[in-house]
Amino acid sequence: MNYNGMLNFPSFRLLAPSQAHLCKSVVFENTRCTHNEISNPLNSKYYCVIVQYVASINTQKLMNYVRALNNNLISRKNYNMRLTSPENSLALTGFDYGGVSPIGMKQPVPVILSEAIVELQPPVFFLGAGHVDWKIAMPIDDFLKATKCFMADLS
């Protein structure tokens, strides 16, 4: 979905400091993972990735980051990071497409936050709150403490 033409209106309605403060949560699946577990955040089949709407996710960087969590001990051939299906995302998070939130997920899917979000000034970001029309403003430091998420350069 292309949000470029719609970003000014939502940022104004939310009183977001800029378009860069608007973020989305998407669930990625390692389609070549040899298990279906999410219990080990260092080697999970699924990751909830948070990125700004104005940025894109470089899946190669995502794969390299996830692989590095295991000190590159698992072969590169066992990684293929792709958006999971809407059905898998709903089963894991409890939220429909467009409303995925890293807070209150049905399953404890490990979270990876784009490093660019941490640099935002003021240090707050807006993300989905469980429904496509619901957003929540979150202080970055509070989010980092509450979720103990990973941070990675994903763009």
Coordinates of C-alpha atoms in Angstrom, one line a residue:
M1 CA 0.0 0.0 0.0
N2 CA 1.4 3.4 -0.9
Y3 CA 0.8 6.0 1.9
N4 CA 2.8 8.8 0.3
G5 CA -0.2 10.8 -0.9
M6 CA -2.1 10.3 2.4
L7 CA 0.7 11.1 5.0
N8 CA 0.1 14.8 5.5
F9 CA -3.5 14.4 6.5
P10 CA -3.0 11.7 9.2
S11 CA 0.1 13.5 10.6
F12 CA -2.0 16.7 11.0
R13 CA -4.9 14.8 12.5
L14 CA -2.7 13.1 15.0
L15 CA -0.7 16.2 15.8
A16 CA 2.4 14.2 14.9
P17 CA 5.6 16.4 14.7
S18 CA 6.3 15.1 11.2
Q19 CA 5.5 12.4 8.7
A20 CA 8.6 10.5 9.9
H21 CA 7.0 10.1 13.3
L22 CA 4.2 7.8 11.8
C23 CA 5.2 4.2 11.9
K24 CA 3.8 0.8 11.0
S25 CA 4.2 -2.7 12.5
V26 CA 4.5 -5.6 10.1
V27 CA 5.1 -9.3 10.8
F28 CA 8.0 -10.9 8.9
E29 CA 8.4 -14.7 8.5
N30 CA 11.6 -16.6 7.9
T31 CA 10.2 -18.9 5.3
R32 CA 13.2 -21.1 5.4
C33 CA 13.3 -21.5 9.2
T34 CA 13.6 -25.1 10.3
H35 CA 11.1 -24.7 13.1
N36 CA 7.9 -22.8 13.9
E37 CA 8.9 -21.4 17.2
I38 CA 8.9 -17.8 18.5
S39 CA 10.0 -18.6 22.0
N40 CA 13.7 -17.9 21.3
P41 CA 13.9 -14.2 20.1
L42 CA 17.5 -14.9 18.8
N43 CA 16.1 -17.6 16.4
S44 CA 12.4 -17.0 15.8
K45 CA 10.5 -17.9 12.8
Y46 CA 8.5 -14.6 13.0
Y47 CA 9.5 -11.0 13.9
C48 CA 7.3 -7.9 14.3
V49 CA 9.2 -5.1 12.5
I50 CA 8.5 -1.4 13.2
V51 CA 9.5 1.1 10.5
Q52 CA 8.5 4.6 9.5
Y53 CA 5.8 5.0 6.8
V54 CA 8.3 7.2 4.9
A55 CA 10.9 4.4 4.9
S56 CA 11.1 1.0 3.3
I57 CA 12.4 -2.2 4.8
N58 CA 15.5 -3.7 3.2
T59 CA 14.9 -7.4 3.6
Q60 CA 18.6 -8.2 3.1
K61 CA 19.5 -6.0 6.0
L62 CA 16.8 -7.6 8.1
M63 CA 18.0 -11.1 7.2
N64 CA 21.6 -10.1 8.0
Y65 CA 20.5 -8.7 11.4
V66 CA 18.4 -11.7 12.3
R67 CA 21.2 -14.0 11.3
A68 CA 23.7 -12.0 13.4
L69 CA 21.6 -12.6 16.4
N70 CA 23.0 -16.2 16.3
N71 CA 26.5 -15.0 15.6
N72 CA 26.0 -16.2 12.0
L73 CA 26.1 -19.8 13.1
I74 CA 23.0 -20.8 11.1
S75 CA 23.6 -21.1 7.3
R76 CA 22.5 -18.2 5.1
K77 CA 20.4 -20.8 3.1
N78 CA 18.1 -21.1 6.2
Y79 CA 17.0 -17.5 5.9
N80 CA 14.4 -15.9 3.7
M81 CA 12.6 -13.0 5.4
R82 CA 9.2 -12.2 3.8
L83 CA 6.0 -10.5 5.0
T84 CA 3.9 -13.2 6.5
S85 CA 0.4 -13.8 5.3
P86 CA -2.5 -11.7 6.8
E87 CA -3.8 -15.0 8.3
N88 CA -0.5 -15.7 10.1
S89 CA -0.2 -12.1 11.2
L90 CA -3.7 -12.2 12.7
A91 CA -3.0 -15.5 14.5
L92 CA 0.2 -14.3 16.0
T93 CA -0.8 -10.7 16.9
G94 CA -4.6 -10.8 17.2
F95 CA -4.8 -7.7 14.9
D96 CA -6.0 -7.4 11.4
Y97 CA -4.0 -6.0 8.5
G98 CA -3.3 -2.3 9.0
G99 CA -3.9 -2.4 12.7
V100 CA -1.0 -4.5 13.9
S101 CA 0.4 -3.3 17.2
P102 CA 3.5 -4.6 19.0
I103 CA 1.7 -3.9 22.3
G104 CA -0.9 -6.5 23.3
M105 CA 0.0 -9.1 20.7
K106 CA -1.7 -12.5 21.2
Q107 CA 1.7 -14.3 21.0
P108 CA 5.1 -12.9 22.2
V109 CA 6.5 -12.2 18.8
P110 CA 10.0 -10.7 19.0
V111 CA 10.1 -7.0 18.0
I112 CA 12.7 -5.2 15.9
L113 CA 12.6 -1.4 15.8
S114 CA 14.2 0.5 13.0
E115 CA 17.1 2.5 14.3
A116 CA 15.9 5.6 12.5
I117 CA 12.9 5.8 14.8
V118 CA 15.3 6.2 17.8
E119 CA 16.7 9.4 16.3
L120 CA 13.3 11.2 16.0
Q121 CA 13.0 14.6 17.6
P122 CA 10.9 15.0 19.7
P123 CA 11.5 11.4 20.8
V124 CA 8.0 10.0 20.3
F125 CA 6.4 7.9 17.5
F126 CA 2.9 7.0 16.5
L127 CA 2.0 3.4 15.7
G128 CA -1.0 1.1 15.2
A129 CA -3.1 0.4 18.2
G130 CA -5.0 -2.7 17.2
H131 CA -7.3 -1.3 14.5
V132 CA -6.6 0.4 11.2
D133 CA -8.1 3.7 12.4
W134 CA -6.5 3.6 15.9
K135 CA -3.0 5.1 16.6
I136 CA -1.0 5.6 19.8
A137 CA 1.7 8.1 20.6
M138 CA 4.6 6.3 22.3
P139 CA 7.7 7.9 23.9
I140 CA 10.6 6.1 22.4
D141 CA 12.4 5.4 25.7
D142 CA 9.3 4.0 27.3
F143 CA 8.7 1.7 24.3
L144 CA 12.3 0.5 24.5
K145 CA 12.0 -0.3 28.2
A146 CA 8.6 -1.9 28.0
T147 CA 9.3 -4.2 25.0
K148 CA 13.0 -4.9 25.3
C149 CA 13.0 -4.9 21.5
F150 CA 15.9 -5.2 19.2
M151 CA 17.1 -2.2 17.2
A152 CA 18.5 -2.5 13.7
D153 CA 19.3 -0.4 10.6
L154 CA 16.6 -1.7 8.3
S155 CA 16.5 1.0 5.6

